[in-house]
């Protein structure tokens, strides 16, 4: 069950098209083929979140093609088998920078990036340890966010193939919560999206998903 919020800022999914594509605006993707890594994946979910936000019928206005990995998406895009690929924008930034793809928009997740979850067994026997883990994580994340001496930006740039400017943009836009709290809105918006792609049949109560730790 969910016990808290790790990163409270949204994950920023870029809307990518092939370099030189005549598609220059997200609204022009209606009826075009979206690549997904697999069904019920994040790329599937966000393609249909995007379609829903546009007021489209996801099943018909955002058809999907499974392409597997990021390399599979690159190959499919190059062959013209897909028209768009939604992926975390900083992970694919190097493909935009090298001229392979263009990014024509963003779709931030309507919920926090990452949550803390725990098994029923851990909840029954390790509540105190879970609480301590979250507290320690917050201390480390606060230090990371502080970017003392620009060390965090340098680390992200060197280890994730990002320019200094892109690393700084990522850090500025990322907010760690590291708290044993989850909003009702998080459960509501996530379940709505999961119903849209057929992962859930109906909304379930927060109590079935959330295990408060005091």
Coordinates of N, CA, C and O in Angstrom, one line a residue, residues 138-205:
X138 N 14.7 12.0 3.6 CA 14.4 13.5 3.5 C 15.7 14.3 3.7 O 16.0 15.3 3.0
X139 N 16.5 13.9 4.7 CA 17.7 14.6 5.0 C 18.7 14.6 3.8 O 19.2 15.6 3.4
X140 N 18.8 13.4 3.1 CA 19.6 13.3 2.0 C 19.1 14.1 0.8 O 19.9 14.7 0.0
X141 N 17.8 14.0 0.6 CA 17.2 14.7 -0.5 C 17.3 16.3 -0.3 O 17.5 17.0 -1.3
X142 N 17.1 16.7 0.9 CA 17.3 18.1 1.2 C 18.7 18.6 0.8 O 18.9 19.7 0.3
X143 N 19.7 17.8 1.2 CA 21.1 18.1 0.8 C 21.3 18.1 -0.7 O 22.0 19.0 -1.2
X144 N 20.7 17.1 -1.4 CA 20.8 17.1 -2.8 C 20.2 18.3 -3.5 O 20.8 18.9 -4.4
X145 N 19.0 18.7 -3.0 CA 18.3 19.8 -3.5 C 19.1 21.1 -3.3 O 19.0 22.1 -4.1
X146 N 19.8 21.2 -2.1 CA 20.5 22.4 -1.8 C 21.6 22.8 -2.8 O 21.9 23.9 -2.9
X147 N 22.1 21.8 -3.4 CA 23.1 22.0 -4.5 C 24.3 22.8 -4.0 O 24.7 23.7 -4.7
X148 N 24.8 22.5 -2.9 CA 25.9 23.2 -2.3 C 27.1 23.2 -3.2 O 27.6 22.1 -3.7
X149 N 27.6 24.3 -3.6 CA 28.8 24.4 -4.5 C 28.5 23.9 -5.9 O 29.4 23.6 -6.6
X150 N 27.2 23.9 -6.2 CA 26.8 23.4 -7.6 C 27.1 21.9 -7.8 O 27.2 21.4 -8.9
X151 N 27.4 21.2 -6.7 CA 27.8 19.8 -6.8 C 26.7 18.9 -7.4 O 27.0 18.0 -8.2
X152 N 25.4 19.2 -7.0 CA 24.3 18.4 -7.6 C 24.2 18.5 -9.1 O 24.1 17.6 -9.8
X153 N 24.2 19.8 -9.5 CA 24.1 20.0 -10.9 C 25.2 19.4 -11.7 O 25.0 18.8 -12.8
X154 N 26.4 19.5 -11.2 CA 27.6 18.8 -11.8 C 27.4 17.3 -11.9 O 27.7 16.7 -12.9
X155 N 27.0 16.7 -10.8 CA 26.8 15.3 -10.7 C 25.7 14.8 -11.8 O 25.9 13.9 -12.5
X156 N 24.6 15.5 -11.8 CA 23.5 15.1 -12.7 C 24.0 15.3 -14.2 O 23.7 14.4 -15.0
X157 N 24.7 16.4 -14.4 CA 25.2 16.6 -15.8 C 26.2 15.5 -16.2 O 26.0 15.0 -17.3
X158 N 27.1 15.2 -15.4 CA 28.1 14.2 -15.7 C 27.6 12.7 -15.8 O 28.1 11.9 -16.6
X159 N 26.6 12.4 -15.0 CA 26.1 11.0 -15.0 C 24.8 10.8 -15.8 O 24.4 9.6 -15.9
X160 N 24.2 11.8 -16.3 CA 23.0 11.6 -17.1 C 22.9 12.3 -18.4 O 21.9 12.6 -18.9
X161 N 24.1 12.5 -19.0 CA 24.2 13.1 -20.3 C 23.4 14.3 -20.6 O 22.8 14.5 -21.6
X162 N 23.4 15.2 -19.6 CA 22.7 16.5 -19.7 C 23.7 17.7 -19.6 O 24.8 17.6 -19.0
X163 N 23.4 18.7 -20.3 CA 24.2 19.9 -20.2 C 24.0 20.5 -18.8 O 23.0 20.2 -18.1
X164 N 24.8 21.4 -18.4 CA 24.7 22.1 -17.1 C 23.4 22.8 -17.1 O 22.7 22.8 -16.0
X165 N 23.0 23.5 -18.1 CA 21.7 24.2 -18.2 C 20.5 23.2 -18.0 O 19.6 23.5 -17.2
X166 N 20.5 22.1 -18.7 CA 19.5 21.1 -18.5 C 19.4 20.5 -17.1 O 18.4 20.2 -16.6
X167 N 20.6 20.2 -16.6 CA 20.7 19.6 -15.2 C 20.1 20.6 -14.2 O 19.4 20.2 -13.3
X168 N 20.4 21.9 -14.4 CA 19.9 22.9 -13.5 C 18.4 23.0 -13.6 O 17.6 23.2 -12.6
X169 N 17.9 23.0 -14.9 CA 16.4 23.0 -15.1 C 15.7 21.8 -14.4 O 14.7 22.0 -13.8
X170 N 16.3 20.6 -14.5 CA 15.8 19.5 -13.9 C 15.7 19.6 -12.4 O 14.7 19.4 -11.7
X171 N 16.8 20.1 -11.8 CA 16.9 20.2 -10.3 C 15.9 21.3 -9.9 O 15.2 21.1 -8.9
X172 N 15.8 22.4 -10.6 CA 14.9 23.5 -10.2 C 13.5 23.0 -10.2 O 12.7 23.5 -9.4
X173 N 13.2 22.1 -11.1 CA 11.8 21.7 -11.2 C 11.4 20.5 -10.4 O 10.2 20.0 -10.4
X174 N 12.4 19.9 -9.7 CA 12.1 18.7 -8.9 C 12.0 19.0 -7.4 O 12.8 19.7 -6.9
X175 N 10.9 18.6 -6.8 CA 10.6 18.9 -5.4 C 10.4 17.6 -4.7 O 9.5 16.8 -5.0
X176 N 11.3 17.3 -3.7 CA 11.1 16.1 -2.9 C 10.3 16.4 -1.7 O 10.4 17.5 -1.0
X177 N 9.3 15.5 -1.4 CA 8.5 15.7 -0.2 C 9.0 14.8 0.9 O 9.2 15.3 2.0
X178 N 9.3 13.6 0.6 CA 9.8 12.6 1.7 C 9.0 12.7 2.9 O 9.5 13.0 4.0
X179 N 7.7 12.5 2.7 CA 6.7 12.7 3.8 C 5.7 11.5 3.8 O 5.4 11.0 2.8
X180 N 5.3 11.2 5.0 CA 4.3 10.1 5.2 C 2.9 10.7 5.0 O 2.0 10.6 5.9
X181 N 2.7 11.3 3.8 CA 1.4 12.0 3.5 C 1.1 11.7 2.0 O 2.0 11.8 1.2
X182 N -0.1 11.5 1.7 CA -0.6 11.4 0.3 C -1.9 12.1 0.2 O -2.8 11.9 1.1
X183 N -2.1 13.0 -0.8 CA -3.4 13.7 -0.9 C -4.4 12.8 -1.6 O -4.1 11.9 -2.3
X184 N -5.7 13.2 -1.2 CA -6.8 12.5 -1.9 C -6.8 12.7 -3.4 O -7.2 11.8 -4.1
X185 N -6.4 13.9 -3.8 CA -6.3 14.2 -5.2 C -5.4 13.3 -6.0 O -5.7 12.9 -7.1
X186 N -4.3 12.9 -5.3 CA -3.4 11.9 -6.0 C -4.1 10.6 -6.3 O -4.0 10.1 -7.4
X187 N -4.8 10.1 -5.4 CA -5.5 8.8 -5.6 C -6.6 9.0 -6.7 O -6.8 8.2 -7.5
X188 N -7.3 10.1 -6.6 CA -8.5 10.3 -7.5 C -8.0 10.5 -9.0 O -8.5 9.8 -9.9
X189 N -7.0 11.3 -9.2 CA -6.5 11.5 -10.5 C -5.8 10.3 -11.1 O -5.9 10.0 -12.3
X190 N -5.0 9.6 -10.3 CA -4.4 8.4 -10.8 C -5.4 7.3 -11.2 O -5.2 6.7 -12.2
X191 N -6.4 7.1 -10.3 CA -7.4 6.1 -10.6 C -8.2 6.4 -11.9 O -8.5 5.6 -12.7
X192 N -8.5 7.7 -12.1 CA -9.2 8.1 -13.3 C -8.4 7.8 -14.5 O -8.9 7.2 -15.5
X193 N -7.1 8.0 -14.5 CA -6.2 7.7 -15.6 C -6.1 6.2 -15.9 O -6.2 5.7 -17.0
X194 N -6.0 5.4 -14.8 CA -5.9 3.9 -14.9 C -7.2 3.3 -15.4 O -7.2 2.3 -16.1
X195 N -8.3 3.9 -15.1 CA -9.6 3.5 -15.7 C -9.6 3.7 -17.2 O -10.1 2.9 -18.0
X196 N -9.1 4.9 -17.6 CA -9.1 5.3 -19.0 C -8.4 4.2 -19.8 O -8.8 3.9 -21.0
X197 N -7.3 3.7 -19.3 CA -6.5 2.7 -20.1 C -6.9 1.2 -19.8 O -6.3 0.3 -20.3
X198 N -7.9 1.1 -19.0 CA -8.4 -0.3 -18.7 C -7.6 -1.1 -17.6 O -7.8 -2.3 -17.5
X199 N -6.8 -0.4 -16.9 CA -6.0 -1.1 -15.8 C -6.9 -1.3 -14.6 O -6.8 -2.3 -13.9
X200 N -7.9 -0.4 -14.4 CA -8.9 -0.5 -13.3 C -10.2 -0.5 -13.9 O -10.5 0.2 -14.9
X201 N -11.1 -1.2 -13.3 CA -12.5 -1.2 -13.8 C -13.3 -0.1 -13.1 O -14.3 0.5 -13.8
X202 N -13.0 0.2 -11.9 CA -13.8 1.2 -11.2 C -12.9 1.8 -10.0 O -11.9 1.2 -9.6
X203 N -13.3 2.9 -9.5 CA -12.6 3.6 -8.4 C -12.7 2.7 -7.2 O -13.8 2.2 -6.8
X204 N -11.6 2.6 -6.4 CA -11.6 1.9 -5.1 C -11.4 3.0 -4.0 O -10.9 4.1 -4.3
X205 N -11.7 2.6 -2.8 CA -11.6 3.6 -1.7 C -10.1 3.8 -1.4 O -9.3 3.0 -1.6

